[in-house]
mmCIF file of C-alpha atoms and ligand atoms in Angstrom:
data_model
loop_
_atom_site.group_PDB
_atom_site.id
_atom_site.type_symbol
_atom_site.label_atom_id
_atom_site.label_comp_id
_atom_site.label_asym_id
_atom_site.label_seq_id
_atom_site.Cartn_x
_atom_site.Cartn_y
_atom_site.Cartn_z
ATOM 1 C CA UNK A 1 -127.278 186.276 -8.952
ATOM 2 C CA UNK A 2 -129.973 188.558 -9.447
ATOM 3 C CA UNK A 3 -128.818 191.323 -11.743
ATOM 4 C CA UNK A 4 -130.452 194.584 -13.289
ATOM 5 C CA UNK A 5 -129.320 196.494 -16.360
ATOM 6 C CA UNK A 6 -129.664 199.876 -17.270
ATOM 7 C CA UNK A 7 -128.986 201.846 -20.173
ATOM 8 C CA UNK A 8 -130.251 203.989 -23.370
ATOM 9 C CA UNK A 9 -131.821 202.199 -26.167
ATOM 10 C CA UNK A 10 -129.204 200.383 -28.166
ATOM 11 C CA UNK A 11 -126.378 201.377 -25.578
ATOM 12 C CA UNK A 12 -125.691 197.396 -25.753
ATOM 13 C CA UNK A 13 -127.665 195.877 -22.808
ATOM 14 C CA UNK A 14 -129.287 193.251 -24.364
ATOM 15 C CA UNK A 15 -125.959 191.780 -26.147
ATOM 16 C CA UNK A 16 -124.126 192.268 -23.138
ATOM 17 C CA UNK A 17 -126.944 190.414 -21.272
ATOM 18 C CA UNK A 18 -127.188 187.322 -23.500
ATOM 19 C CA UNK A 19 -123.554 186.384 -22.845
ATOM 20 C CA UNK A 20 -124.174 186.918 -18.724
ATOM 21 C CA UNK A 21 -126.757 184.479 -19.238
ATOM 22 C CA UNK A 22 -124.554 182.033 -21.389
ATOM 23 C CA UNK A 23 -121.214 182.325 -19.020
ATOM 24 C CA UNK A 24 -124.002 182.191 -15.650
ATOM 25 C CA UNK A 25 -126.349 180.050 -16.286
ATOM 26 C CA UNK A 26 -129.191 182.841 -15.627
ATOM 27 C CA UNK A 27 -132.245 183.601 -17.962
ATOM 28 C CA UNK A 28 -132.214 186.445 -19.836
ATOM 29 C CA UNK A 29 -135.635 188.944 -19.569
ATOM 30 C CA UNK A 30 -135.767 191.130 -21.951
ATOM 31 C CA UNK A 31 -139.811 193.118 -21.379
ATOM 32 C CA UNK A 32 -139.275 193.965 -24.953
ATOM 33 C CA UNK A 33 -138.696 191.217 -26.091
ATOM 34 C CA UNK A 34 -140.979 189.565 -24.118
ATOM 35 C CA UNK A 35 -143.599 191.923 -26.230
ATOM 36 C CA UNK A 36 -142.160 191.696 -29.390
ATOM 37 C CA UNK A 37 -142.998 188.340 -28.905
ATOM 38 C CA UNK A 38 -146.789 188.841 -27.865
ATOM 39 C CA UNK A 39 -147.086 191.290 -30.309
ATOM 40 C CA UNK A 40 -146.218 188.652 -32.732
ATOM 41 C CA UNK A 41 -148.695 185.783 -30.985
ATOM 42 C CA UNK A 42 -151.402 188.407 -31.101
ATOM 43 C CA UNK A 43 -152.366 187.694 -27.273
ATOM 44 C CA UNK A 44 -154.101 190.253 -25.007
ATOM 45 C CA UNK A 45 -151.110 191.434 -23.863
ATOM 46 C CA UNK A 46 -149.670 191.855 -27.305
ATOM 47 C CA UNK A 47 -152.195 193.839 -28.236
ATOM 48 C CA UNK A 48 -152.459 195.900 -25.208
ATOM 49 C CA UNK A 49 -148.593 197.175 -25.426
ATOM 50 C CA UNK A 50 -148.386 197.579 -29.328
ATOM 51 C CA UNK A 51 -149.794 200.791 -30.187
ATOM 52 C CA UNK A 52 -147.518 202.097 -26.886
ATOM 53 C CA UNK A 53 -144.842 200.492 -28.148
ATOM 54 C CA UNK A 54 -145.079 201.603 -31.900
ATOM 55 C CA UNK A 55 -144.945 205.481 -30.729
ATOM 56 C CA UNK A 56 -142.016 205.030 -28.457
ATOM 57 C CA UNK A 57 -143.842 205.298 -24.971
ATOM 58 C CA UNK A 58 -143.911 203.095 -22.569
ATOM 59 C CA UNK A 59 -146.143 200.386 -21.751
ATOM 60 C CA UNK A 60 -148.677 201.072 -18.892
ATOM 61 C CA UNK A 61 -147.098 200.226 -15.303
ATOM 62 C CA UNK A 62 -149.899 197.758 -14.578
ATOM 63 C CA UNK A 63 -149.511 195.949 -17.209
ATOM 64 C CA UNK A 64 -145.620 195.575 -17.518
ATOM 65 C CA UNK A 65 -145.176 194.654 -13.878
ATOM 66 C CA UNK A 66 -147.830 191.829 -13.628
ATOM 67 C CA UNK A 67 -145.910 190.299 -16.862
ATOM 68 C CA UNK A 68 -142.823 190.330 -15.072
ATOM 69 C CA UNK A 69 -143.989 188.956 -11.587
ATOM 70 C CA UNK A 70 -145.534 185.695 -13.522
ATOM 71 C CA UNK A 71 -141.997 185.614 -15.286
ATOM 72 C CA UNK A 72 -139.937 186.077 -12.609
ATOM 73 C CA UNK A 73 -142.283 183.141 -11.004
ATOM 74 C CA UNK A 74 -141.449 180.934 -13.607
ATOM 75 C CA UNK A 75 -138.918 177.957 -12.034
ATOM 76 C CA UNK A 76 -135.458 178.938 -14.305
ATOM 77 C CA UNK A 77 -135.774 182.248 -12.157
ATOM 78 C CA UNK A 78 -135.373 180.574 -8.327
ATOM 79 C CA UNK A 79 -131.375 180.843 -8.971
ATOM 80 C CA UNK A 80 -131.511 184.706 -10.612
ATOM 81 C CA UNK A 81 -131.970 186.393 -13.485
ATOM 82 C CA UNK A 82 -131.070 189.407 -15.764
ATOM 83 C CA UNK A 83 -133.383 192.239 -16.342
ATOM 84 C CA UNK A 84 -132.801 193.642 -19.036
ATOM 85 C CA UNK A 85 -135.025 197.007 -20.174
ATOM 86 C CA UNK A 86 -136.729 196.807 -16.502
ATOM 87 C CA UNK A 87 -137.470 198.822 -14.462
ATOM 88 C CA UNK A 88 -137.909 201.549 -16.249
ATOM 89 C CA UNK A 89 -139.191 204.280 -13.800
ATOM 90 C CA UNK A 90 -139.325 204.746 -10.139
ATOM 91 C CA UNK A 91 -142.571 202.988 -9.814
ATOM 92 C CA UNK A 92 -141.541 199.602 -11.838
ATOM 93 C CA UNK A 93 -138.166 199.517 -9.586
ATOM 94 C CA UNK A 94 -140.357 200.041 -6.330
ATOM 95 C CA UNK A 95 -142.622 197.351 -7.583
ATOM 96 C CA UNK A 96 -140.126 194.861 -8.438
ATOM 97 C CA UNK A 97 -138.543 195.598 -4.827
ATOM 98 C CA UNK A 98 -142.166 194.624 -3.273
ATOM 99 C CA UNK A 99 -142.169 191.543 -5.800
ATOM 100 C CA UNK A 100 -138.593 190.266 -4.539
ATOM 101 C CA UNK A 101 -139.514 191.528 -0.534
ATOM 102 C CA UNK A 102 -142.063 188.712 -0.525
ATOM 103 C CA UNK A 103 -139.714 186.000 -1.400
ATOM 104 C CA UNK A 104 -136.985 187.605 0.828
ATOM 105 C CA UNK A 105 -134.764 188.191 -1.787
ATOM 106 C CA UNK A 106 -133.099 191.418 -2.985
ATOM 107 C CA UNK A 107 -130.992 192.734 -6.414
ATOM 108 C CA UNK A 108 -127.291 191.593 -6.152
ATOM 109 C CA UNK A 109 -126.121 194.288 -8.780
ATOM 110 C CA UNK A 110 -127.312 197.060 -11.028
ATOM 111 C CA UNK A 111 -125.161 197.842 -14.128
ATOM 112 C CA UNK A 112 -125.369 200.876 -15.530
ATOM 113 C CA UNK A 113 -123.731 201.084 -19.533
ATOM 114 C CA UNK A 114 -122.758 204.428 -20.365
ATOM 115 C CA UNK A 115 -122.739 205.418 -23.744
ATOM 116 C CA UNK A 116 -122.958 208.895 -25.288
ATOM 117 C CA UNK A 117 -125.816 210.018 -27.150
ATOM 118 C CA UNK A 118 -124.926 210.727 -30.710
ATOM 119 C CA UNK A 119 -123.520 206.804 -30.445
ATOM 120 C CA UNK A 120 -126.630 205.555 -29.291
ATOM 121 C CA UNK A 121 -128.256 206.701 -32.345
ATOM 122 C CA UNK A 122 -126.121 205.361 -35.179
ATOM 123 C CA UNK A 123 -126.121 201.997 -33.456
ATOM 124 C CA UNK A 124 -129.708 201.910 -33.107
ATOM 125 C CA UNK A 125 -130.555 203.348 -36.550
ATOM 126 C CA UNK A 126 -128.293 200.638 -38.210
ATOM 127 C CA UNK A 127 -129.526 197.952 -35.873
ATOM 128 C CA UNK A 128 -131.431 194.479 -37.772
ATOM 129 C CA UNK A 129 -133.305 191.836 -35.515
ATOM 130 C CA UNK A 130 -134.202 188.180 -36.767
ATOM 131 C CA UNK A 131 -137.568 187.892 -37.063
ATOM 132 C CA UNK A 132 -137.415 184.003 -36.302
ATOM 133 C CA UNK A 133 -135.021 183.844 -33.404
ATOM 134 C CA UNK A 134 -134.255 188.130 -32.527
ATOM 135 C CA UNK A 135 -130.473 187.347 -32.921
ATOM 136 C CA UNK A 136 -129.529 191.501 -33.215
ATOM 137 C CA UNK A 137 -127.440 192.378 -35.575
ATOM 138 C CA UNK A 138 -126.231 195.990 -37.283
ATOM 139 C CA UNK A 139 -124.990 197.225 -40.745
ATOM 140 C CA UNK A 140 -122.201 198.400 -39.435
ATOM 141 C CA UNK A 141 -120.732 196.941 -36.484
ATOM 142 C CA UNK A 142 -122.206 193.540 -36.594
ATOM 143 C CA UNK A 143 -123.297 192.424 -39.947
ATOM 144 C CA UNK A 144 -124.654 189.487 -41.091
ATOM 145 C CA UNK A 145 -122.832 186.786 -43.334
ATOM 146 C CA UNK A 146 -125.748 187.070 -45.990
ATOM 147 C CA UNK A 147 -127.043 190.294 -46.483
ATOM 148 C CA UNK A 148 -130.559 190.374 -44.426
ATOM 149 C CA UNK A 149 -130.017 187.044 -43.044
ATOM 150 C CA UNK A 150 -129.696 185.702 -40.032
ATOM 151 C CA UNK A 151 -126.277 183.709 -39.023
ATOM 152 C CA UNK A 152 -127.968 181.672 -36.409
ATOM 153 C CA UNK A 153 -131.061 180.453 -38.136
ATOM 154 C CA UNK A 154 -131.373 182.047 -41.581
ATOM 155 C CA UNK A 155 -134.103 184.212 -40.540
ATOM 156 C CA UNK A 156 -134.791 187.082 -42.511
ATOM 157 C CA UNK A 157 -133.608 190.175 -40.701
ATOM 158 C CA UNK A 158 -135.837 193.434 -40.104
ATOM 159 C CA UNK A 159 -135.340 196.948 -39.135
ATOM 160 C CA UNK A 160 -137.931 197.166 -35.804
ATOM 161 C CA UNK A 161 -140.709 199.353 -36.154
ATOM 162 C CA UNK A 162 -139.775 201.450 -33.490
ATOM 163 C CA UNK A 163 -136.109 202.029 -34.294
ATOM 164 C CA UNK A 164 -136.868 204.703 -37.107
ATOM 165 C CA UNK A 165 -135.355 208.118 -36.254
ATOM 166 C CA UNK A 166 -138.434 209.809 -35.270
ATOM 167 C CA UNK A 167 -139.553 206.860 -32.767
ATOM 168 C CA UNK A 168 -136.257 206.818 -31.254
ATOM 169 C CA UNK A 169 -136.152 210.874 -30.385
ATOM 170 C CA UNK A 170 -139.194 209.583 -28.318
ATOM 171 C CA UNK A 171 -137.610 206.544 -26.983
ATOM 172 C CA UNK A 172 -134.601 209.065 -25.837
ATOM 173 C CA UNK A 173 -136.409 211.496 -24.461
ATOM 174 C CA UNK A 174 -138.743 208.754 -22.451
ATOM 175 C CA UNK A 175 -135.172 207.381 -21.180
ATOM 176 C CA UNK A 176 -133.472 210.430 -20.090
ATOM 177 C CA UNK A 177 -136.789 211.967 -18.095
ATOM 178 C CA UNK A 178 -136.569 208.310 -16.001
ATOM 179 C CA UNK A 179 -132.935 207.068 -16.253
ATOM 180 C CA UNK A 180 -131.258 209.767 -13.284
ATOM 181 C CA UNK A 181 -134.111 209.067 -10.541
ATOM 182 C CA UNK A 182 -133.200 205.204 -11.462
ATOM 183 C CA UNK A 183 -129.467 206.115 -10.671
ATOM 184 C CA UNK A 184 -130.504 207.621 -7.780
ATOM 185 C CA UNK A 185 -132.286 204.539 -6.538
ATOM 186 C CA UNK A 186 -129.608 202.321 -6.891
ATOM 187 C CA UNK A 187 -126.556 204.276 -6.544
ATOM 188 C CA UNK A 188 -126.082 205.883 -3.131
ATOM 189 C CA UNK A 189 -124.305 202.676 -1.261
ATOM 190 C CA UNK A 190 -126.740 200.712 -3.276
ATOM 191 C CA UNK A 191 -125.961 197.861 -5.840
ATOM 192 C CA UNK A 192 -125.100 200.092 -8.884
ATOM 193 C CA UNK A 193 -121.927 200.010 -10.626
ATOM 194 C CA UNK A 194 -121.131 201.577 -13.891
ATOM 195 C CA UNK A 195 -120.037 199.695 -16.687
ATOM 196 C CA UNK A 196 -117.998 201.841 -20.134
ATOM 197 C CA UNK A 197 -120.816 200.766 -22.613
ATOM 198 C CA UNK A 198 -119.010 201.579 -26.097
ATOM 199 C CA UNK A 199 -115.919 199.840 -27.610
ATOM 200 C CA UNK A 200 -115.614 196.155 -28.187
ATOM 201 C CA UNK A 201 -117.934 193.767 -27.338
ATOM 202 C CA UNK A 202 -115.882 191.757 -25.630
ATOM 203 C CA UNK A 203 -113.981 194.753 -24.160
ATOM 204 C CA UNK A 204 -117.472 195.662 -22.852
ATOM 205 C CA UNK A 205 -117.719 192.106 -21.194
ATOM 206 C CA UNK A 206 -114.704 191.601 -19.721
ATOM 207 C CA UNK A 207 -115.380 195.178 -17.809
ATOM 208 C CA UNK A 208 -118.976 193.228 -16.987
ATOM 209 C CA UNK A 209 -117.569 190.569 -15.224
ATOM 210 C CA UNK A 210 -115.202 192.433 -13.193
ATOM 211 C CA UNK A 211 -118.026 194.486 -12.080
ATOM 212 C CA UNK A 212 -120.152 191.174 -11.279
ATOM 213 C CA UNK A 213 -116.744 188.993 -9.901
ATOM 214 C CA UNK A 214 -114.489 191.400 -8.285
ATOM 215 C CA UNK A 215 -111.278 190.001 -7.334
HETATM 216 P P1 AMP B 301 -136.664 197.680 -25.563
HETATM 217 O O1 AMP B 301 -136.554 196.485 -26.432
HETATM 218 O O2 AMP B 301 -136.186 197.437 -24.158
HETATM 219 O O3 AMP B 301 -136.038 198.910 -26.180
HETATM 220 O O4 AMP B 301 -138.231 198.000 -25.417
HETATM 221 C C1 AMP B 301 -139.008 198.297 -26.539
HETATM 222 C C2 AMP B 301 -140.284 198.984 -26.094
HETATM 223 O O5 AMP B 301 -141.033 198.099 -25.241
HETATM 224 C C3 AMP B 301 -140.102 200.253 -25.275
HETATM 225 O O6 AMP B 301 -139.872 201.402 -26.069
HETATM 226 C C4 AMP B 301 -141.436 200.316 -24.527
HETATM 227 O O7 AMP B 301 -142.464 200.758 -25.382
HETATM 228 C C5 AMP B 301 -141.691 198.834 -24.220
HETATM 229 N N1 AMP B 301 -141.094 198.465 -22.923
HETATM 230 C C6 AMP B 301 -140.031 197.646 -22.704
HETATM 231 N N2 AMP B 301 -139.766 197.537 -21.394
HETATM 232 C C7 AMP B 301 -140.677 198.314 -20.761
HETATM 233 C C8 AMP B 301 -140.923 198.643 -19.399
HETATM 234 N N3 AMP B 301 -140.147 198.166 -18.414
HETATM 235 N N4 AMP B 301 -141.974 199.461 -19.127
HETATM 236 C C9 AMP B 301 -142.757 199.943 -20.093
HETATM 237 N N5 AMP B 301 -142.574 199.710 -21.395
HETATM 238 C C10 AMP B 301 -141.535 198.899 -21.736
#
């Protein structure tokens, strides 16, 4: 199944995404993650998409979409895959549609996680990342066992750089200029469904898989 979710910033994607992955056997691609991880390498690309990333905007187009065409080449993609955090405008979700045309294959669903606003925030402000493994984790709602460390590994955990207050105003206001012409895109008869993004986790999942498995 080749899946797409949308959402704010901290409205619970990328949680949400890791147990799709675990329950259907799909990778998980997370662009920021993907570079986080650069950033942390120091490669080209790394280097390229930091100072973007570090204000809040996005990374160039060019350079976002030719990552994810050699990832979505990569073998553990030829059975699907969960995008998670792309596209992120019109252009990236044309592109990706071009990328997919030339295999002849097309986006099964597109999840959308609503959240309000002023929730977005407090889970994003409170929000902690591994810096070994990026298990995410938050003061509030999902805390660690040992304060600033991580469950899975032991990793010491770290507020990211861009999820300061200011950045994230930015990081909002980037999201809701591109996330209605995304709607647009999808919705209409297309694959998008909309998913409740705040409660329980596992509330949040079992709405998830009904929208991916309906009975
Ligand atoms: P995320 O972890 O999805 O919140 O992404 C963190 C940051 O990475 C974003 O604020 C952007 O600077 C950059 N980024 C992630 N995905 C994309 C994308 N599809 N296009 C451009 N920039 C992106």
């Amino acid at each position: 199944m080749k899946i797409i979710l949308l959402g704010a910033p901290g409205s619970g994607k990328g949680t949400q995404a890791k147990l799709i992955s675990e329950n259907f056997n799909i990778p998980h691609i997370s662009t920021g993650d993907i570079f986080r991880f650069n950033i942390i390498q120091k490669t080209t690309l790394g280097i390229q998409a930091e100072a973007f990333i570090n204000k809040g905007e996005l990374v160039p187009d060019s350079i976002t979409v030719s990552m994810i065409k050699d990832r979505m080449n990569e073998e553990d993609c030829s059975n699907g895959f969960i995008l998670d955090g792309f596209p992120r405008n019109i252009s990236q979700a044309k592109s990706l549609n071009d990328i997919l045309e030339e295999k002849g294959q097309r986006i099964d669903k597109v999840l959308f996680f609503d959240v309000p606003e002023y929730i977005i925030i407090e889970r994003v402000v409170g929000r902690k990342v591994c810096k070994n493994c990026g298990a995410v984790f938050h003061s509030k709602f999902k805390p660690s066992k040992a304060y600033n460390k991580c469950d899975l590994c032991g990793g010491d955990l770290i507020q990211r750089k861009d999820d300061n207050e200011e950045i994230i105003k930015n990081r909002m206001e980037v999201y809701i200029s591109s996330i209605q012409p995304l709607l647009d895109y999808y919705g209409n008869g297309g694959p998008l469904l909309v998913v409740n993004g705040y409660g329980d986790i596992k509330d949040i999942y079992r709405s998830v898989e009904k929208a991916l498995i309906p009975i």
